[in-house]
Amino acid sequence: MTNNIANTKKWNWDGIRLVYSSNNILRNNNISNNSAGISLYSSVNNTVSNNNISSNGYGISLSLSNNNKIADNTFTNDGLFVVDSYQNTVKNNVINEKKLIWLENISNYKVKDAGQVILINCFNITVENLNLSNTTVGIELWRTNSSKIISNNLLNNSWGIDLLFTRDNKIMDNNISTNGLGIDLSSSSNNTLINNNILNNNAGIDLSSSNNNKIMNNNINLNSLYGIDLRYSNNNKIINNNINSNNYYYGISLAYSANNTLSKNNISSNKRWGIYLYSTSNNKIYFNNFINNVDNIYSYNSTNIWN
């Protein structure tokens, strides 16, 4: 059965939500000011086209949803977000008067212009010198490896850069400001974050279940909540960063994380703790500078190596 949905949707949790649903046509809707404009969960073979989607938390959210067509939509101050969804056809969408770039199963390619960049199962993609603002996530990498994100300006997004199930990527020389979260790594390994300015976001860098990453030479300042947060993340190196004036919680936090190295960081003027440790072990913490934090260290149920 094919359902045609056309209406005006606003001020709801989800403007339109499909769950375990197929062969619907969502066309010519005006959808604004919802938590999610259009949400597809475990839904296949649907068409979402010619909609005006504005000022939602997520413009369109695809979760466990394959073989859908997302075409000719206009996004304003929101965008697309993807979780574990494949073989969708995404074309001719516009975000804030720029192209939505969706690449899936592409290798050895450089993105030249975009309002948002979504990379699915890609290899060796370069995203460089772009201005990506006022969208759900500026750059999202899902199972995308050995790619470069260099010298971009990412402003006023829910996420600046989001890496999920990725490895061997380089994030370098970006300006990441006034986003909800600056850089998010989930289940991602062997990535390098170097020489980024991460300023005035709600939170700076977040690692969850992410191992063997390098976070080096970044300026992580003036974020509302915290600078760097690690949870269930091991064998990462956090070296030579400036982590200053994060306003609510801490400069660096480790929880349920082991064998990380924190060295040569300048950790100053954070409103509560310089470093917060909760149920951690065998982390090496040495040669850091602690200046004018309310408390330099908090440690609970943790045994680590200090100098």
Short mmCIF file of C-alpha atoms in Angstrom, two decimals:
data_model
loop_
_atom_site.label_atom_id
_atom_site.label_comp_id
_atom_site.label_asym_id
_atom_site.label_seq_id
_atom_site.Cartn_x
_atom_site.Cartn_y
_atom_site.Cartn_z
CA MET A 1 0.00 0.00 0.00
CA THR A 2 1.24 3.49 -0.87
CA ASN A 3 0.38 6.42 1.39
CA ASN A 4 0.77 10.02 0.25
CA ILE A 5 1.45 12.39 3.13
CA ALA A 6 1.25 16.14 2.56
CA ASN A 7 0.58 18.59 5.36
CA THR A 8 2.00 21.28 7.58
CA LYS A 9 3.74 19.92 10.68
CA LYS A 10 5.13 22.06 13.48
CA TRP A 11 5.75 22.15 17.23
CA ASN A 12 5.70 18.35 17.67
CA TRP A 13 8.24 15.83 18.95
CA ASP A 14 8.38 14.38 15.42
CA GLY A 15 6.70 16.14 12.56
CA ILE A 16 6.31 12.84 10.66
CA ARG A 17 7.50 9.49 12.03
CA LEU A 18 7.62 6.16 10.18
CA VAL A 19 8.38 3.01 12.19
CA TYR A 20 8.65 -0.38 10.44
CA SER A 21 6.87 1.20 7.50
CA SER A 22 7.38 0.97 3.74
CA ASN A 23 6.20 2.32 0.39
CA ASN A 24 5.06 5.70 1.71
CA ILE A 25 5.41 8.98 -0.18
CA LEU A 26 6.12 12.06 1.96
CA ARG A 27 5.86 14.98 -0.42
CA ASN A 28 5.15 18.73 -0.37
CA ASN A 29 5.11 19.13 3.42
CA ASN A 30 6.10 22.21 5.40
CA ILE A 31 7.78 20.92 8.55
CA SER A 32 9.25 23.24 11.17
CA ASN A 33 10.20 23.59 14.82
CA ASN A 34 9.95 19.92 15.79
CA SER A 35 12.50 17.78 17.60
CA ALA A 36 12.78 15.80 14.34
CA GLY A 37 11.12 16.98 11.16
CA ILE A 38 10.89 13.55 9.53
CA SER A 39 12.02 10.41 11.33
CA LEU A 40 12.39 6.99 9.68
CA TYR A 41 13.11 4.00 11.90
CA SER A 42 13.49 0.52 10.39
CA SER A 43 11.61 1.75 7.36
CA VAL A 44 12.38 0.91 3.72
CA ASN A 45 11.40 1.90 0.19
CA ASN A 46 9.88 5.24 1.12
CA THR A 47 10.11 8.49 -0.86
CA VAL A 48 10.72 11.80 0.91
CA SER A 49 10.67 14.60 -1.64
CA ASN A 50 9.93 18.27 -2.23
CA ASN A 51 9.50 19.11 1.44
CA ASN A 52 10.38 22.39 3.13
CA ILE A 53 12.08 21.41 6.39
CA SER A 54 13.23 24.16 8.74
CA SER A 55 14.45 24.80 12.27
CA ASN A 56 13.98 21.25 13.57
CA GLY A 57 16.51 19.52 15.82
CA TYR A 58 16.96 16.90 13.09
CA GLY A 59 15.61 17.80 9.68
CA ILE A 60 15.47 14.16 8.57
CA SER A 61 16.66 11.27 10.73
CA LEU A 62 17.39 7.87 9.17
CA SER A 63 17.91 5.01 11.61
CA LEU A 64 18.13 1.38 10.46
CA SER A 65 16.36 2.49 7.30
CA ASN A 66 17.52 1.36 3.85
CA ASN A 67 16.60 1.84 0.21
CA ASN A 68 14.69 5.08 0.69
CA LYS A 69 14.70 8.03 -1.69
CA ILE A 70 15.47 11.47 -0.18
CA ALA A 71 15.28 14.00 -3.00
CA ASP A 72 14.59 17.65 -3.81
CA ASN A 73 14.06 18.74 -0.21
CA THR A 74 14.92 22.20 1.08
CA PHE A 75 16.46 22.36 4.57
CA THR A 76 16.85 25.59 6.52
CA ASN A 77 18.74 25.61 9.82
CA ASP A 78 18.64 21.82 10.19
CA GLY A 79 19.72 18.82 8.11
CA LEU A 80 20.12 15.08 7.74
CA PHE A 81 21.36 12.63 10.36
CA VAL A 82 22.09 8.93 9.72
CA VAL A 83 22.48 5.87 11.93
CA ASP A 84 23.14 2.42 10.43
CA SER A 85 21.27 3.13 7.18
CA TYR A 86 22.46 2.10 3.72
CA GLN A 87 21.71 2.18 0.01
CA ASN A 88 19.49 5.21 0.27
CA THR A 89 19.25 7.50 -2.74
CA VAL A 90 19.95 11.06 -1.59
CA LYS A 91 20.06 13.70 -4.33
CA ASN A 92 19.26 17.30 -5.18
CA ASN A 93 18.72 18.39 -1.58
CA VAL A 94 19.64 21.91 -0.49
CA ILE A 95 20.73 23.03 2.99
CA ASN A 96 20.86 26.78 3.64
CA GLU A 97 21.10 27.38 -0.12
CA LYS A 98 24.02 24.97 -0.51
CA LYS A 99 24.19 21.35 -1.64
CA LEU A 100 23.75 18.46 0.76
CA ILE A 101 26.66 16.18 -0.14
CA TRP A 102 25.86 12.50 0.45
CA LEU A 103 28.53 9.98 -0.53
CA GLU A 104 28.15 6.24 -0.07
CA ASN A 105 30.70 3.60 -1.07
CA ILE A 106 32.92 6.26 -2.66
CA SER A 107 36.73 6.34 -2.58
CA ASN A 108 39.42 8.89 -3.45
CA TYR A 109 37.20 11.96 -3.75
CA LYS A 110 37.43 15.62 -2.66
CA VAL A 111 34.30 17.50 -1.60
CA LYS A 112 34.33 20.95 -3.18
CA ASP A 113 31.26 22.75 -1.85
CA ALA A 114 28.50 21.86 0.58
CA GLY A 115 26.04 22.96 3.23
CA GLN A 116 26.39 19.56 4.93
CA VAL A 117 28.57 16.48 4.29
CA ILE A 118 27.44 12.89 5.03
CA LEU A 119 29.90 10.06 4.27
CA ILE A 120 28.70 6.43 4.44
CA ASN A 121 31.14 3.53 3.95
CA CYS A 122 33.65 5.75 2.20
CA PHE A 123 37.45 5.67 1.94
CA ASN A 124 40.00 8.44 1.42
CA ILE A 125 37.61 11.39 1.17
CA THR A 126 38.93 14.93 1.66
CA VAL A 127 36.66 17.63 3.11
CA GLU A 128 38.62 20.87 3.05
CA ASN A 129 38.07 24.64 3.26
CA LEU A 130 34.28 24.51 3.63
CA ASN A 131 31.95 26.71 5.69
CA LEU A 132 29.34 24.45 7.28
CA SER A 133 26.90 26.22 9.57
CA ASN A 134 23.38 26.04 10.99
CA THR A 135 22.74 22.38 10.25
CA THR A 136 22.19 19.25 12.32
CA VAL A 137 25.74 17.95 11.89
CA GLY A 138 28.31 19.75 9.78
CA ILE A 139 30.26 16.62 8.78
CA GLU A 140 29.18 13.07 9.61
CA LEU A 141 31.35 10.00 8.95
CA TRP A 142 29.66 6.61 9.29
CA ARG A 143 32.01 3.63 8.76
CA THR A 144 34.25 5.92 6.75
CA ASN A 145 38.02 5.42 6.96
CA SER A 146 41.33 7.05 6.00
CA SER A 147 39.73 10.43 5.23
CA LYS A 148 40.81 14.01 5.92
CA ILE A 149 38.80 16.87 7.41
CA ILE A 150 41.01 19.93 7.06
CA SER A 151 40.67 23.70 7.54
CA ASN A 152 36.88 23.89 7.70
CA ASN A 153 34.74 26.38 9.61
CA LEU A 154 31.96 24.62 11.51
CA LEU A 155 29.62 26.99 13.32
CA ASN A 156 26.22 26.80 15.02
CA ASN A 157 25.52 23.12 14.34
CA SER A 158 24.14 20.54 16.77
CA TRP A 159 27.38 18.59 16.12
CA GLY A 160 30.39 20.08 14.38
CA ILE A 161 31.98 16.75 13.35
CA ASP A 162 30.53 13.33 14.18
CA LEU A 163 32.52 10.09 13.68
CA LEU A 164 30.75 6.76 14.17
CA PHE A 165 32.50 3.39 13.64
CA THR A 166 35.39 5.03 11.81
CA ARG A 167 39.15 4.59 11.81
CA ASP A 168 42.36 6.20 10.52
CA ASN A 169 40.89 9.63 9.80
CA LYS A 170 42.67 12.95 10.29
CA ILE A 171 40.83 16.03 11.64
CA MET A 172 43.17 18.96 11.37
CA ASP A 173 43.23 22.79 11.46
CA ASN A 174 39.46 23.25 11.75
CA ASN A 175 37.63 26.09 13.49
CA ILE A 176 34.77 24.52 15.44
CA SER A 177 32.71 27.05 17.38
CA THR A 178 29.26 27.58 18.92
CA ASN A 179 28.08 24.04 18.21
CA GLY A 180 26.24 21.78 20.62
CA LEU A 181 29.19 19.35 20.56
CA GLY A 182 32.42 20.18 18.77
CA ILE A 183 33.78 16.72 17.84
CA ASP A 184 32.11 13.42 18.71
CA LEU A 185 33.82 10.01 18.36
CA SER A 186 31.73 6.88 18.97
CA SER A 187 33.22 3.40 18.55
CA SER A 188 36.01 4.95 16.47
CA SER A 189 39.73 4.17 16.55
CA ASN A 190 43.12 5.33 15.29
CA ASN A 191 41.91 8.81 14.40
CA THR A 192 44.05 11.93 14.81
CA LEU A 193 42.66 15.27 16.00
CA ILE A 194 45.35 17.91 15.69
CA ASN A 195 45.62 21.72 15.65
CA ASN A 196 41.88 22.40 15.87
CA ASN A 197 40.32 25.44 17.54
CA ILE A 198 37.32 24.19 19.52
CA LEU A 199 35.74 27.22 21.16
CA ASN A 200 32.44 28.28 22.70
CA ASN A 201 30.61 25.02 22.11
CA ASN A 202 28.37 23.41 24.71
CA ALA A 203 31.04 20.67 24.91
CA GLY A 204 34.42 20.27 23.23
CA ILE A 205 35.47 16.68 22.36
CA ASP A 206 33.57 13.53 23.36
CA LEU A 207 34.92 9.96 23.06
CA SER A 208 32.69 6.98 23.76
CA SER A 209 33.99 3.41 23.30
CA SER A 210 36.79 4.84 21.16
CA ASN A 211 40.36 3.57 21.35
CA ASN A 212 43.87 4.41 20.10
CA ASN A 213 43.07 7.97 19.03
CA LYS A 214 45.44 10.94 19.24
CA ILE A 215 44.23 14.34 20.45
CA MET A 216 47.14 16.76 20.11
CA ASN A 217 47.87 20.49 19.92
CA ASN A 218 44.24 21.60 20.04
CA ASN A 219 42.84 24.75 21.65
CA ILE A 220 39.76 23.66 23.60
CA ASN A 221 38.51 26.76 25.34
CA LEU A 222 35.38 28.46 26.65
CA ASN A 223 33.04 25.50 26.19
CA SER A 224 29.96 25.61 28.40
CA LEU A 225 30.22 22.11 29.93
CA TYR A 226 33.63 20.46 29.45
CA GLY A 227 36.75 20.28 27.31
CA ILE A 228 37.39 16.54 26.68
CA ASP A 229 35.28 13.63 27.93
CA LEU A 230 36.28 9.93 27.63
CA ARG A 231 33.95 7.06 28.54
CA TYR A 232 34.83 3.40 28.04
CA SER A 233 37.75 4.56 25.91
CA ASN A 234 41.25 3.12 26.13
CA ASN A 235 44.78 3.68 24.81
CA ASN A 236 44.17 7.24 23.66
CA LYS A 237 46.82 9.97 23.76
CA ILE A 238 45.84 13.47 24.89
CA ILE A 239 48.99 15.54 24.53
CA ASN A 240 49.94 19.21 24.39
CA ASN A 241 46.43 20.68 24.29
CA ASN A 242 45.31 24.00 25.75
CA ILE A 243 42.16 23.28 27.77
CA ASN A 244 41.01 26.52 29.33
CA SER A 245 37.97 28.19 30.87
CA ASN A 246 35.46 25.40 30.37
CA ASN A 247 32.60 26.68 32.38
CA TYR A 248 30.67 24.01 34.23
CA TYR A 249 32.31 20.64 34.78
CA TYR A 250 35.93 19.90 33.94
CA GLY A 251 38.83 20.27 31.56
CA ILE A 252 39.34 16.51 30.99
CA SER A 253 37.23 13.63 32.28
CA LEU A 254 37.94 9.89 32.19
CA ALA A 255 35.31 7.37 33.25
CA TYR A 256 35.64 3.58 32.96
CA SER A 257 38.72 4.16 30.80
CA ALA A 258 42.21 2.67 30.99
CA ASN A 259 45.73 3.00 29.56
CA ASN A 260 45.29 6.52 28.24
CA THR A 261 48.12 9.08 28.27
CA LEU A 262 47.50 12.67 29.41
CA SER A 263 50.68 14.68 29.04
CA LYS A 264 51.92 18.24 28.53
CA ASN A 265 48.45 19.76 28.53
CA ASN A 266 47.79 23.27 29.82
CA ILE A 267 44.67 22.92 31.96
CA SER A 268 43.59 26.26 33.36
CA SER A 269 40.68 28.29 34.70
CA ASN A 270 38.14 25.47 34.49
CA LYS A 271 35.20 26.17 36.75
CA ARG A 272 35.23 22.91 38.71
CA TRP A 273 37.99 20.32 38.10
CA GLY A 274 41.04 20.31 35.88
CA ILE A 275 40.95 16.49 35.54
CA TYR A 276 38.04 14.31 36.72
CA LEU A 277 38.64 10.55 37.14
CA TYR A 278 35.90 8.00 37.83
CA SER A 279 36.58 4.24 37.95
CA THR A 280 39.72 4.48 35.81
CA SER A 281 42.99 2.56 35.91
CA ASN A 282 46.52 2.54 34.50
CA ASN A 283 46.26 5.93 32.85
CA LYS A 284 49.53 7.86 32.65
CA ILE A 285 49.10 11.48 33.78
CA TYR A 286 52.29 13.54 33.75
CA PHE A 287 53.89 16.90 32.87
CA ASN A 288 50.54 18.73 32.77
CA ASN A 289 50.23 22.36 33.88
CA PHE A 290 47.33 23.09 36.27
CA ILE A 291 46.56 26.79 36.66
CA ASN A 292 43.63 28.47 38.44
CA ASN A 293 41.18 25.59 38.31
CA VAL A 294 38.71 25.52 41.20
CA ASP A 295 40.05 22.00 41.97
CA ASN A 296 42.87 20.51 39.96
CA ILE A 297 42.00 16.81 40.43
CA TYR A 298 39.02 14.70 41.41
CA SER A 299 39.60 10.94 41.65
CA TYR A 300 37.10 8.25 42.66
CA ASN A 301 37.79 4.51 42.61
CA SER A 302 40.78 5.10 40.36
CA THR A 303 44.40 3.92 40.36
CA ASN A 304 46.57 5.71 37.83
CA ILE A 305 50.23 6.53 37.18
CA TRP A 306 51.21 10.10 38.11
CA ASN A 307 54.25 12.29 37.74
#
